[in-house]
mmCIF file of C-alpha atoms in Angstrom:
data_model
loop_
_atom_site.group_PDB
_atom_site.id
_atom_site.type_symbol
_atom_site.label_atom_id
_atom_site.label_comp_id
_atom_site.label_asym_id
_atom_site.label_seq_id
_atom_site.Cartn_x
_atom_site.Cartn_y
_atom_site.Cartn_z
ATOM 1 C CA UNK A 1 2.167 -2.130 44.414
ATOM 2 C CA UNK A 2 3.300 -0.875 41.332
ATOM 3 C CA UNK A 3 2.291 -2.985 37.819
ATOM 4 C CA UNK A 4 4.642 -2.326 35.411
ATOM 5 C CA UNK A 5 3.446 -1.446 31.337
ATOM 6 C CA UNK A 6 4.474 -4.536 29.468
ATOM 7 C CA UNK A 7 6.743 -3.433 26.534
ATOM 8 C CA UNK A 8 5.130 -4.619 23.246
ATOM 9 C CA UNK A 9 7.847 -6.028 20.742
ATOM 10 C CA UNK A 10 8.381 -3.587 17.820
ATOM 11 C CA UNK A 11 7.122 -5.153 14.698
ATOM 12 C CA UNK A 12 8.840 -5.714 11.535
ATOM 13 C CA UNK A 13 8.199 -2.354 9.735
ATOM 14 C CA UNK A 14 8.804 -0.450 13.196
ATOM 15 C CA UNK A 15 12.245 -2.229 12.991
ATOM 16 C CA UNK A 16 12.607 -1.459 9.177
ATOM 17 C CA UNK A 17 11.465 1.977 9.394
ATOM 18 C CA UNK A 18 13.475 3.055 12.682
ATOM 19 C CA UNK A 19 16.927 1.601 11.304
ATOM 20 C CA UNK A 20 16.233 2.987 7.376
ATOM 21 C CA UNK A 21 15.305 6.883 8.878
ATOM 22 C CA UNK A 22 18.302 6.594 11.965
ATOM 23 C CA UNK A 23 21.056 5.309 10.058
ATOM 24 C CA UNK A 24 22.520 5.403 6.003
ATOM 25 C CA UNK A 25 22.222 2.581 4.099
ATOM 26 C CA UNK A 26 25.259 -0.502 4.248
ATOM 27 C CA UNK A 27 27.682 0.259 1.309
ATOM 28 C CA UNK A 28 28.521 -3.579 0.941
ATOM 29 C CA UNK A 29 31.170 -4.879 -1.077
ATOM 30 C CA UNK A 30 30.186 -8.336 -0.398
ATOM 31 C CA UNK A 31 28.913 -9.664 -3.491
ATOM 32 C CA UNK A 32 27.179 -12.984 -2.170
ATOM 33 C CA UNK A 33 25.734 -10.767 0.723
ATOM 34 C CA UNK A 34 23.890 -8.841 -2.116
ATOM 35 C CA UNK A 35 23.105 -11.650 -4.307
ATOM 36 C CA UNK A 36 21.101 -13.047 -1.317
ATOM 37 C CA UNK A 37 19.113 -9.790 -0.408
ATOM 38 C CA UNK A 38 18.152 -9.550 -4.478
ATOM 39 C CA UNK A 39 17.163 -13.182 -3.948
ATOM 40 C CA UNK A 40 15.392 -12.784 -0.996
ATOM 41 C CA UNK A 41 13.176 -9.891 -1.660
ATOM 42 C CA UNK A 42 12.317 -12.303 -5.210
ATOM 43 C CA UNK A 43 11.553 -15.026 -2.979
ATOM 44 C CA UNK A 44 9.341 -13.256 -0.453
ATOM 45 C CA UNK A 45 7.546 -11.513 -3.550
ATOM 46 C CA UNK A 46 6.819 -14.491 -4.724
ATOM 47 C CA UNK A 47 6.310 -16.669 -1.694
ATOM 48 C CA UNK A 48 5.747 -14.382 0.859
ATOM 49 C CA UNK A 49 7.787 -14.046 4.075
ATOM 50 C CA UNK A 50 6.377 -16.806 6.120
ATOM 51 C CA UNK A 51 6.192 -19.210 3.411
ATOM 52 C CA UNK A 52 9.753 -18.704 1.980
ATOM 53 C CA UNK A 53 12.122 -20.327 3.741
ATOM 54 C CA UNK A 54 16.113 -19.669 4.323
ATOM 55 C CA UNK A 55 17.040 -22.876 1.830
ATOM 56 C CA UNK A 56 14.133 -21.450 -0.804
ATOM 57 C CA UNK A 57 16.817 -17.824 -0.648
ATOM 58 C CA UNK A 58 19.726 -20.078 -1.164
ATOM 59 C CA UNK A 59 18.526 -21.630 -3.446
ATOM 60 C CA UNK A 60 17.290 -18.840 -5.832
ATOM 61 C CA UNK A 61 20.838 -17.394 -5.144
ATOM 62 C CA UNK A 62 22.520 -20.354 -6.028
ATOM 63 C CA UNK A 63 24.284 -20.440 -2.842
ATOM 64 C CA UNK A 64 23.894 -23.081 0.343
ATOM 65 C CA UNK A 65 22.194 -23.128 3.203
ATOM 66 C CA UNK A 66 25.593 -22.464 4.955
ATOM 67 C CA UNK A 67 26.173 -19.881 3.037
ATOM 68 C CA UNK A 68 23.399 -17.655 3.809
ATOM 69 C CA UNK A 69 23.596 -18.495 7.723
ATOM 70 C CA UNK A 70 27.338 -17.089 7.459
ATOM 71 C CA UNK A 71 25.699 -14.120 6.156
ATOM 72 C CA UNK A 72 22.719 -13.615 7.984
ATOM 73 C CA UNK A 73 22.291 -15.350 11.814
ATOM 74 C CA UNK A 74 18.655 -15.602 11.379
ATOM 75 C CA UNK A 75 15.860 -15.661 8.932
ATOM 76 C CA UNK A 76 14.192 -12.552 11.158
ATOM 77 C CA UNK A 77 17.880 -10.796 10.213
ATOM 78 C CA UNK A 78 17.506 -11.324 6.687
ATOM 79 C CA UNK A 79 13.819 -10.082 6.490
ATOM 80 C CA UNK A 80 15.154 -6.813 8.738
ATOM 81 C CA UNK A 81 17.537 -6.404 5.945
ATOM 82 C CA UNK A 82 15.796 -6.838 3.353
ATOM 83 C CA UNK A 83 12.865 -4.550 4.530
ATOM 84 C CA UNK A 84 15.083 -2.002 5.850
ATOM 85 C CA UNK A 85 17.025 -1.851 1.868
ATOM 86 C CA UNK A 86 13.656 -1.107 0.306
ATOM 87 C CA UNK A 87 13.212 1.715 2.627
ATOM 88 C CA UNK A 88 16.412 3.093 1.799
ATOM 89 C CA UNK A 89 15.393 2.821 -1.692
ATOM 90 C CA UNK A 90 11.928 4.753 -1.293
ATOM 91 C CA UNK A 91 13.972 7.317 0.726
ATOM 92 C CA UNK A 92 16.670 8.152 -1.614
ATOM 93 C CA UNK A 93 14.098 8.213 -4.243
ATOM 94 C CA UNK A 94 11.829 10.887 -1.843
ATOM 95 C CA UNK A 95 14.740 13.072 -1.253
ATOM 96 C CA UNK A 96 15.619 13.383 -5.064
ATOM 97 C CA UNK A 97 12.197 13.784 -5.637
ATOM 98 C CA UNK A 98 12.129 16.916 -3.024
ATOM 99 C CA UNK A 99 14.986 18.516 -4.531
ATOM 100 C CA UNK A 100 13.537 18.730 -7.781
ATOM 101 C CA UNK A 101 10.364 20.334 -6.614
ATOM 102 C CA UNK A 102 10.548 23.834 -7.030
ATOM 103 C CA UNK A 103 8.680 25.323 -3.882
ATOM 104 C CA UNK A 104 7.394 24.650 -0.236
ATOM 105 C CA UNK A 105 3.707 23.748 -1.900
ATOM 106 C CA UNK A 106 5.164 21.529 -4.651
ATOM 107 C CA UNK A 107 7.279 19.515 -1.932
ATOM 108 C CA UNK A 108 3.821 19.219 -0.509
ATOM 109 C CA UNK A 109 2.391 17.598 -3.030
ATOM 110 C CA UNK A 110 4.798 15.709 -4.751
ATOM 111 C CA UNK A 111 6.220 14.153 -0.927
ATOM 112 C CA UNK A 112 2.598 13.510 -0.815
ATOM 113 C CA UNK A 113 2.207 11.713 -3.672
ATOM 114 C CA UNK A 114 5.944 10.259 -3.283
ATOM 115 C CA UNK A 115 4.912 8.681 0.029
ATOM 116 C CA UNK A 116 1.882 7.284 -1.002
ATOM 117 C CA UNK A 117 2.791 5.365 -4.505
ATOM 118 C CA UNK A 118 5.858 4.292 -3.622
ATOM 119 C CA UNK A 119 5.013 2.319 -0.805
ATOM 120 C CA UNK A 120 1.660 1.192 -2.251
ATOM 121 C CA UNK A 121 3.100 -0.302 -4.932
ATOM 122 C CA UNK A 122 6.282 -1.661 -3.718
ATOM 123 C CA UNK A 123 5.496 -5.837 -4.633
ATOM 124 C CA UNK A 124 6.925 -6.370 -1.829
ATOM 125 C CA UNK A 125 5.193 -4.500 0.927
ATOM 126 C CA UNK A 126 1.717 -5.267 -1.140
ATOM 127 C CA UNK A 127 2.264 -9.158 -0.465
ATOM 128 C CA UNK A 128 3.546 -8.781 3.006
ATOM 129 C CA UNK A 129 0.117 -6.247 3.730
ATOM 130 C CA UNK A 130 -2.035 -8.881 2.060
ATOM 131 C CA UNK A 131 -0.690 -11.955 3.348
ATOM 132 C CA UNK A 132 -0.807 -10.928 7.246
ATOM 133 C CA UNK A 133 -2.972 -8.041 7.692
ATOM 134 C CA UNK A 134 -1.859 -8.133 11.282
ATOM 135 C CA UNK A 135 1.455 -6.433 10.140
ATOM 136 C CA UNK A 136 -0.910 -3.251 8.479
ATOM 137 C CA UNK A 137 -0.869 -1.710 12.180
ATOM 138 C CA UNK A 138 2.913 -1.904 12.125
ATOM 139 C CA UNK A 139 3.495 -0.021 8.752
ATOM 140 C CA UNK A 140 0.893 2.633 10.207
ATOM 141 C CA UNK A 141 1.545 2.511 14.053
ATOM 142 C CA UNK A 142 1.411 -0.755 16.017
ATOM 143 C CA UNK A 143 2.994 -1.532 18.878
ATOM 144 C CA UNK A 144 2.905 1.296 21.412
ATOM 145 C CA UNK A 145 2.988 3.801 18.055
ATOM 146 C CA UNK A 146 7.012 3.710 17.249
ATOM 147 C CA UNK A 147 6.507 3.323 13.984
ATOM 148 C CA UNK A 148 3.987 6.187 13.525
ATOM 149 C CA UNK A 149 6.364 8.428 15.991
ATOM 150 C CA UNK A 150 9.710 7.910 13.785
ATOM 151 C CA UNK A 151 7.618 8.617 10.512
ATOM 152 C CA UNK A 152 6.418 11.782 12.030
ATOM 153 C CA UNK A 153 9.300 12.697 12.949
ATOM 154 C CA UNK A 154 11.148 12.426 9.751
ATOM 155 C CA UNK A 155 8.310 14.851 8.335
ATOM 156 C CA UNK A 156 7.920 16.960 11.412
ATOM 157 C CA UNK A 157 11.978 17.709 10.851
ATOM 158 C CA UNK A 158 11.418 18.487 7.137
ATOM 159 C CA UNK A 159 8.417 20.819 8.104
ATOM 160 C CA UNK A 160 10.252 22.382 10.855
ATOM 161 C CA UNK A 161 13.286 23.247 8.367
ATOM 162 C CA UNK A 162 10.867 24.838 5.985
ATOM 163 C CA UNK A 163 9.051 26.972 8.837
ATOM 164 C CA UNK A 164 12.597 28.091 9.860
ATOM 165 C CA UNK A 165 12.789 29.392 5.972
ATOM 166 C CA UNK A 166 9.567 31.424 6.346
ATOM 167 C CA UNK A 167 7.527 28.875 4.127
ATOM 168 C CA UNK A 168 5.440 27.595 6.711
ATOM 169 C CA UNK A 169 2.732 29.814 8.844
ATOM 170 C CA UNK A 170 4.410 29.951 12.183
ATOM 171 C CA UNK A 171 0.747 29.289 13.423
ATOM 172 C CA UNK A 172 1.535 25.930 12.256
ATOM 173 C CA UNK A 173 2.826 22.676 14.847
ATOM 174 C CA UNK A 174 5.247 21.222 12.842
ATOM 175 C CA UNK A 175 4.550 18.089 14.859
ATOM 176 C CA UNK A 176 1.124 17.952 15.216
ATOM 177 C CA UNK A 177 0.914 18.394 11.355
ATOM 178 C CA UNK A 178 3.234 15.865 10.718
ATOM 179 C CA UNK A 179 1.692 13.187 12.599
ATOM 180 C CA UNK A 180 -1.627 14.137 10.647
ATOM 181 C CA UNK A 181 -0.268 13.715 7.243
ATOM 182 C CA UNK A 182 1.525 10.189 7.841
ATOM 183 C CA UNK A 183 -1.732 9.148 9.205
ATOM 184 C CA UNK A 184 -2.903 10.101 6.562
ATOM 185 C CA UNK A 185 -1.001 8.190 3.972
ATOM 186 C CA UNK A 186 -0.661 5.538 5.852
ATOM 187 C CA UNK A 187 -4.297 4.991 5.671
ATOM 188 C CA UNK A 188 -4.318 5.581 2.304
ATOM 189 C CA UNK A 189 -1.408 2.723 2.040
ATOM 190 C CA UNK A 190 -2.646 0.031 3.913
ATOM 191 C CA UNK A 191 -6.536 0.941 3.160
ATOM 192 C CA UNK A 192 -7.075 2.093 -0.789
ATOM 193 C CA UNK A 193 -10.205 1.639 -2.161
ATOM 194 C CA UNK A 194 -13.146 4.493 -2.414
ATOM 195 C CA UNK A 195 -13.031 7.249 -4.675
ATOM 196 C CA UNK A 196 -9.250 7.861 -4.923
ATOM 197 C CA UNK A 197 -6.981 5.728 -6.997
ATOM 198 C CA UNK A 198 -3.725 5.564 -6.155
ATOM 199 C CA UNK A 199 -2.081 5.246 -9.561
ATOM 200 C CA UNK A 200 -3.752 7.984 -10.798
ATOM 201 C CA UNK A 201 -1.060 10.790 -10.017
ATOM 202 C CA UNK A 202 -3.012 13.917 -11.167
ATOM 203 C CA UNK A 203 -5.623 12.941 -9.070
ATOM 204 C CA UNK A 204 -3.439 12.646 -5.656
ATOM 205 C CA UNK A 205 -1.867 16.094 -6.535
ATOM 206 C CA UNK A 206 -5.289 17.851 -6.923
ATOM 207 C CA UNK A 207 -6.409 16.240 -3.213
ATOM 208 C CA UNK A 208 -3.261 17.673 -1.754
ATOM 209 C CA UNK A 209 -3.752 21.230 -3.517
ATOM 210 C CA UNK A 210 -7.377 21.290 -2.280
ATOM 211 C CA UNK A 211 -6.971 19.862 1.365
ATOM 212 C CA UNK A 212 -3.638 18.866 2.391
ATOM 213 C CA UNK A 213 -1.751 22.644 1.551
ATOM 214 C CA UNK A 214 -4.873 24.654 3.032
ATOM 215 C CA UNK A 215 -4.562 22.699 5.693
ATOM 216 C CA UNK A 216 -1.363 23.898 6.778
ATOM 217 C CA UNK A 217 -1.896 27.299 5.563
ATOM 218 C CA UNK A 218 -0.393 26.673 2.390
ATOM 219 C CA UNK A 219 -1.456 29.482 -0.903
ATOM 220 C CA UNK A 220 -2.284 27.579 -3.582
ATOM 221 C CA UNK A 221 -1.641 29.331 -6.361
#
C-alpha cells in the first residue's frame, strides 16, 4: 500500500512571490480597482490583514461593499493582490538598482543590501511578520520550500547569466549559491537583531565585501 505525501497549501508569500517573479505586473486602467489596492495595503498597515476586513477597504476607498466584491471575489484575492503589487514594486526597484551597479561585485553587494532593506522595511510585510509569526516560514520557505525554491531561482538565473559572462568562478554552483544567499537574507529579514543593523547601509555592504563575495570567489578589490 502506497501512502501518498499530503500536499501542504502554499502560503501567502509563496503565492505572492511565485506570481510577482513568473509573471509582469497588471497594467490596470481601472481606476476604482487601484483605489482599492492603495486602500487596502493602508488598511492592512494599519489594521493588519486578519483584523481588516473587506467593508474596513471600502470604506477607506470610499467605495461599497459591492463594489470591492465586483472587483475582487474574495478577501484572500485582494490580499494576493495586494502582496503580489509590493513585490513588483521591490523588484522593479532591484533591477534598476542592478543596472546602475557598475560590476559583478557591486551587484553583489548592492542586490544584497537591495534584498535585505527593502523587504525589512516594507510597513507592510513588518506588520504582517509581527502580527502572525507563523507566516515568517512562508516569506523564508514554508510549505514544502516553494517559496525558498522560486527565490533561488530568480538569483540562481542572475548568477548563472553572470558566470556565462566570465564574472563568476566556474568552480561556482550557481544554484547551490543561490539558495545560500536567500537563506541568508531571509534570515536576516524575518530575524534582525544581534550585531548587524539593518538600516545601517555601510555596514551591510562591508559584511558582503568581507563574506558574501569571498564566498563565491569574488576579488574584492
Amino acid at each position: 500500500m502506497t501512502i501518498e505525501k499530503a500536499t501542504v497549501p502554499p502560503t501567502l508569500f509563496e503565492r505572492a512571490t511565485q506570481r510577482a517573479i513568473s509573471t509582469p505586473p497588471r497594467q490596470s486602467t481601472d481606476a476604482t480597482r487601484e483605489k482599492l489596492l492603495v486602500a487596502a495595503y493602508e488598511q492592512f498597515c494599519v489594521d493588519g490583514v486578519s483584523g481588516a476586513s473587506m467593508e474596513d477597504v471600502a470604506k477607506r476607498a470610499g467605495t461599497s461593499r459591492i463594489t470591492i466584491y465586483r472587483k475582487f471575489e474574495s478577501k484572500d484575492a485582494l490580499v494576493d493582490e495586494v502582496i503580489a503589487h509590493e513585490l513588483w514594486e521591490y523588484l522593479a526597484y532591484f533591477q534598476k538598482a542592478m543596472t546602475e551597479a557598475d560590476s559583478f561585485a557591486e551587484r553583489l553587494v548592492t542586490g544584497f543590501v537591495t534584498s535585505i532593506q527593502q523587504v525589512w522595511s516594507n510597513p507592510l510585510i513588518k506588520r504582517l511578520i509581527a502580527d502572525d509569526p507563523a507566516l515568517v516560514p512562508g516569506l523564508v520557505g514554508g510549505g514544502d520550500g516553494r517559496n525558498m525554491y522560486a527565490i533561488s531561482q530568480f538569483v540562481a538565473e542572475a548568477l548563472g547569466r553572470e558566470q556565462q559572462a566570465g564574472n563568476l568562478d566556474p568552480s561556482i554552483d550557481p544554484d547551490m549559491a543561490a539558495e545560500l544567499i536567500a537563506r541568508i537574507t531571509g534570515s536576516f529579514v524575518t530575524t534582525p537583531g544581534g550585531q548587524v543593523r539593518l538600516d545601517d547601509t555601510a555596514q551591510l555592504e562591508q559584511l558582503a565585501r568581507s563574506y558574501l563575495l569571498p564566498m563565491l570567489k569574488v576579488p574584492t578589490n
